[in-house]
Short mmCIF file of C-alpha atoms in Angstrom, two decimals:
data_model
loop_
_atom_site.label_atom_id
_atom_site.label_comp_id
_atom_site.label_asym_id
_atom_site.label_seq_id
_atom_site.Cartn_x
_atom_site.Cartn_y
_atom_site.Cartn_z
CA MET C 26 161.66 137.61 -33.74
CA ILE C 27 162.70 141.23 -33.20
CA GLU C 28 165.22 141.74 -30.40
CA ILE C 29 164.42 144.95 -28.52
CA ALA C 30 166.12 146.49 -25.48
CA ILE C 31 164.53 148.87 -22.98
CA VAL C 32 167.06 151.02 -21.12
CA ASP C 33 165.32 153.08 -18.43
CA ASP C 34 166.03 153.54 -14.73
CA GLU C 35 162.40 154.30 -13.88
CA ASP C 36 160.41 151.13 -13.27
CA SER C 37 157.09 152.78 -14.11
CA TYR C 38 158.23 153.84 -17.59
CA ALA C 39 159.96 150.52 -18.28
CA SER C 40 156.76 148.67 -17.34
CA GLN C 41 154.68 150.98 -19.51
CA LEU C 42 156.94 150.40 -22.51
CA LYS C 43 156.72 146.62 -22.02
CA LYS C 44 152.93 146.88 -21.92
CA PHE C 45 152.89 149.00 -25.09
CA ILE C 46 155.20 146.55 -26.90
CA GLY C 47 152.87 143.70 -25.92
CA GLN C 48 149.87 145.60 -27.30
CA TYR C 49 151.73 146.48 -30.51
CA GLN C 50 152.77 142.84 -30.89
CA SER C 51 149.14 141.71 -30.69
CA GLU C 52 147.98 144.30 -33.20
CA SER C 53 150.81 144.03 -35.74
CA GLY C 54 151.69 140.35 -35.62
CA ASN C 55 155.38 141.18 -35.13
CA MET C 56 157.06 139.15 -32.40
CA PHE C 57 159.43 140.82 -29.92
CA HIS C 58 161.90 139.52 -27.37
CA ILE C 59 162.47 142.18 -24.69
CA THR C 60 165.65 142.67 -22.63
CA GLU C 61 165.67 145.29 -19.87
CA TYR C 62 168.52 147.41 -18.51
CA ARG C 63 168.46 149.96 -15.72
CA ASP C 64 171.35 152.14 -16.89
CA GLY C 65 173.45 153.00 -19.91
CA ASP C 66 176.56 151.34 -18.52
CA ASP C 67 174.61 148.06 -18.11
CA ILE C 68 173.78 147.73 -21.80
CA VAL C 69 177.24 148.92 -22.89
CA ALA C 70 178.95 146.33 -20.67
CA SER C 71 176.96 143.43 -22.14
CA PHE C 72 176.51 144.71 -25.69
CA HIS C 73 177.55 142.36 -28.51
CA CYS C 74 175.40 143.54 -31.43
CA GLN C 75 172.46 141.42 -30.28
CA PHE C 76 169.62 143.94 -30.68
CA ASP C 77 167.55 145.21 -33.59
CA ILE C 78 165.98 148.14 -31.71
CA ILE C 79 167.03 149.97 -28.53
CA LEU C 80 164.63 152.22 -26.58
CA MET C 81 166.97 154.38 -24.50
CA ASP C 82 166.19 156.86 -21.74
CA ILE C 83 168.52 159.87 -21.96
CA GLN C 84 168.70 160.86 -18.30
CA MET C 85 170.08 158.03 -16.15
CA LYS C 86 172.22 157.94 -13.04
CA PHE C 87 175.57 156.40 -14.05
CA MET C 88 175.79 156.62 -17.84
CA ASP C 89 173.29 158.75 -19.74
CA GLY C 90 171.61 157.36 -22.83
CA MET C 91 173.46 159.61 -25.27
CA SER C 92 176.87 158.48 -23.99
CA ALA C 93 175.75 154.86 -24.10
CA ALA C 94 174.57 155.31 -27.69
CA GLU C 95 177.97 156.75 -28.66
CA GLU C 96 179.69 153.63 -27.29
CA ILE C 97 177.20 151.31 -29.00
CA ARG C 98 177.68 153.06 -32.35
CA LYS C 99 181.40 152.22 -32.24
CA LEU C 100 180.42 148.55 -32.66
CA ASP C 101 177.04 148.62 -34.38
CA SER C 102 176.06 151.07 -37.10
CA LYS C 103 172.82 149.21 -37.88
CA VAL C 104 170.92 148.90 -34.60
CA ILE C 105 167.96 151.28 -34.44
CA ILE C 106 168.15 153.65 -31.47
CA MET C 107 165.17 155.65 -30.25
CA PHE C 108 165.53 157.96 -27.25
CA ILE C 109 162.96 158.34 -24.50
CA THR C 110 163.06 161.76 -22.88
CA ASN C 111 161.10 164.66 -21.46
CA MET C 112 163.65 167.09 -22.90
CA THR C 113 163.72 168.24 -26.53
CA ASP C 114 167.18 169.84 -26.70
CA TYR C 115 169.17 166.73 -27.65
CA ALA C 116 168.48 166.82 -31.40
CA ILE C 117 172.03 167.66 -32.55
CA ARG C 118 173.68 164.94 -30.44
CA GLY C 119 170.95 162.56 -31.57
CA TYR C 120 171.93 163.08 -35.19
CA GLN C 121 175.53 162.30 -34.28
CA VAL C 122 174.57 158.80 -33.14
CA ASP C 123 172.04 158.34 -35.95
CA ALA C 124 169.02 158.16 -33.65
CA LEU C 125 165.88 157.25 -35.58
CA ASP C 126 163.47 159.16 -33.35
CA TYR C 127 162.54 160.51 -29.93
CA ILE C 128 159.69 159.33 -27.72
CA LEU C 129 158.58 162.15 -25.44
CA LYS C 130 157.46 161.48 -21.87
CA PRO C 131 154.73 161.05 -20.85
CA VAL C 132 154.40 158.33 -23.48
CA SER C 133 151.07 157.71 -25.20
CA TYR C 134 150.39 154.41 -26.94
CA PHE C 135 149.35 156.07 -30.19
CA ALA C 136 152.61 158.04 -30.53
CA PHE C 137 154.65 155.03 -29.41
CA SER C 138 153.03 152.66 -31.92
CA GLN C 139 153.61 155.12 -34.77
CA LYS C 140 157.30 155.41 -33.93
CA LEU C 141 157.68 151.66 -33.48
CA ASP C 142 156.01 151.22 -36.89
CA ARG C 143 158.74 153.40 -38.37
CA ALA C 144 161.48 151.37 -36.69
CA VAL C 145 160.03 148.04 -37.87
CA SER C 146 159.71 149.43 -41.41
CA ARG C 147 163.40 150.29 -41.40
CA LEU C 148 164.19 146.75 -40.27
CA ASP C 149 162.14 145.38 -43.16
CA LYS C 150 164.15 147.43 -45.65
CA ARG C 151 167.50 146.06 -44.55
CA SER C 152 169.22 143.96 -47.16
CA GLY C 153 172.10 141.55 -46.96
CA HIS C 154 173.12 138.96 -44.44
CA GLU C 155 173.68 140.36 -40.94
CA MET C 156 176.80 139.05 -39.22
CA SER C 157 179.00 139.84 -36.20
CA VAL C 158 182.76 140.20 -36.57
CA ASN C 159 185.15 140.00 -33.62
CA VAL C 160 187.28 143.14 -34.04
CA SER C 161 189.78 144.56 -31.54
CA ALA C 162 187.16 146.79 -29.87
CA GLY C 163 184.70 143.91 -29.49
CA LEU C 164 181.96 142.51 -31.72
CA LYS C 165 180.96 144.64 -34.70
CA ARG C 166 177.82 144.09 -36.73
CA LEU C 167 178.22 144.09 -40.50
CA SER C 168 175.82 143.51 -43.35
CA SER C 169 177.21 141.41 -46.18
CA ASP C 170 175.90 144.07 -48.59
CA THR C 171 178.44 146.57 -47.21
CA ILE C 172 181.50 144.31 -47.65
CA PHE C 173 183.57 144.78 -50.83
CA TYR C 174 185.93 141.90 -50.12
CA ILE C 175 187.72 140.08 -47.31
CA GLU C 176 191.50 139.74 -47.35
CA SER C 177 193.53 137.11 -45.51
CA GLU C 178 196.74 138.39 -43.89
CA GLY C 179 198.59 135.94 -41.66
CA HIS C 180 196.25 134.84 -38.89
CA ASN C 181 193.97 137.85 -39.45
CA LEU C 182 191.25 138.86 -41.87
CA ILE C 183 190.82 142.38 -43.18
CA PHE C 184 187.25 143.40 -44.04
CA HIS C 185 187.11 146.07 -46.72
CA THR C 186 183.69 147.71 -46.38
CA GLU C 187 181.68 150.83 -47.10
CA GLU C 188 182.38 151.90 -43.51
CA GLY C 189 186.16 151.42 -43.81
CA THR C 190 188.49 148.52 -43.06
CA PHE C 191 188.29 146.27 -40.02
CA GLN C 192 190.69 143.60 -38.84
CA ALA C 193 189.61 140.41 -37.11
CA ARG C 194 191.47 137.35 -35.90
CA ALA C 195 189.69 134.59 -37.80
CA LYS C 196 189.99 131.99 -40.53
CA MET C 197 188.83 132.67 -44.07
CA LYS C 198 187.03 129.33 -44.35
CA ASP C 199 184.65 130.32 -41.54
CA TYR C 200 183.37 133.36 -43.41
CA GLU C 201 183.57 131.66 -46.79
CA GLU C 202 181.01 129.07 -45.66
CA GLU C 203 178.78 131.78 -44.17
CA LEU C 204 178.93 134.16 -47.14
CA LEU C 205 178.91 131.89 -50.19
CA PRO C 206 175.07 131.75 -50.20
CA HIS C 207 175.03 135.58 -50.22
CA GLY C 208 176.89 136.31 -53.46
CA PHE C 209 180.53 135.90 -52.42
CA PHE C 210 183.26 133.98 -54.23
CA ARG C 211 186.78 133.04 -53.15
CA ILE C 212 189.01 134.00 -56.09
CA ASN C 213 192.22 132.70 -54.50
CA LYS C 214 193.64 131.67 -51.15
CA GLY C 215 193.77 135.23 -49.89
CA TYR C 216 190.59 136.94 -51.15
CA LEU C 217 186.84 136.44 -50.76
CA VAL C 218 184.99 138.95 -52.94
CA ASN C 219 181.43 140.22 -53.02
CA LEU C 220 180.20 139.71 -56.60
CA LYS C 221 177.95 142.74 -56.19
CA TYR C 222 180.99 145.03 -56.32
CA VAL C 223 182.99 143.32 -59.09
CA ASP C 224 183.48 145.83 -61.94
CA GLY C 225 185.11 143.41 -64.35
CA VAL C 226 188.05 141.12 -65.09
CA GLU C 227 191.36 142.42 -66.48
CA ASP C 228 194.67 140.64 -66.99
CA GLY C 229 193.57 137.67 -64.90
CA CYS C 230 192.47 139.96 -62.05
CA CYS C 231 189.16 140.80 -60.45
CA VAL C 232 188.52 144.57 -60.62
CA ILE C 233 186.84 145.64 -57.37
CA GLY C 234 186.87 148.72 -55.17
CA GLY C 235 189.19 150.57 -57.52
CA GLY C 236 191.87 147.85 -57.33
CA LYS C 237 192.79 144.54 -58.92
CA LEU C 238 192.90 141.21 -57.09
CA LEU C 239 194.55 138.20 -58.70
CA ILE C 240 192.26 135.30 -59.64
CA SER C 241 193.97 131.91 -59.28
CA ARG C 242 194.17 129.87 -62.47
CA ALA C 243 192.38 126.96 -60.80
CA ARG C 244 189.39 129.16 -59.89
CA LYS C 245 189.17 131.40 -62.97
CA SER C 246 186.68 129.32 -64.96
CA GLU C 247 184.42 128.80 -61.94
CA PHE C 248 184.64 132.50 -61.07
CA MET C 249 183.63 133.55 -64.60
CA THR C 250 180.63 131.24 -64.38
CA ALA C 251 179.67 132.64 -60.97
CA ILE C 252 179.92 136.31 -62.02
CA THR C 253 177.96 135.62 -65.23
CA LYS C 254 175.16 133.96 -63.28
CA TYR C 255 175.16 136.79 -60.71
CA ILE C 256 174.87 139.51 -63.35
CA SER C 257 172.09 137.71 -65.20
CA VAL C 258 169.87 137.31 -62.14
#
């Protein structure tokens, strides 16, 4: 099921998009669950990384679509955003929020279906386990493929990722259970590492992300078995 949001303050366009999605669903076999919003501030207020695709009008009364997209990008770098507009001069700002495409009004089904095809194709190419992490700014979506390792520090976890580091108030065991099936291994009490990014083992340490993390003696044999199996797959 693909979660898609329509953000448009014009009922006629919102209804048309729903109709087009229904037609595309019948033709493609992809299933969609649609959530509607009437303004940018509505989706920002309730956003918790729950959507795969967002169809966003640019011109709206309270918060325009571009501003809403900027707020959404602070929490979710993966959600696909496509703008709906009758203006073509937003390209530069669109690149800044990594918009996939623009749908020009008036919307034709042929053009819409082609652009939705592109969005669904990008979804299909995603790899890794998608997860939401409760950071200080709210929920942030992360793919397990982008995480180098997770570090425990007091009552917090620090996620070291391709996008930078993020801190969350959580327990390591919660993420250990979730990530073990996706190529992660807990090398000691304080570190959960992604085997994908392990460069080697030196002096009893796991070499990852340009640094060395100590492997506990009790887990060393099991870790060596896990990394050997991972590399041989």
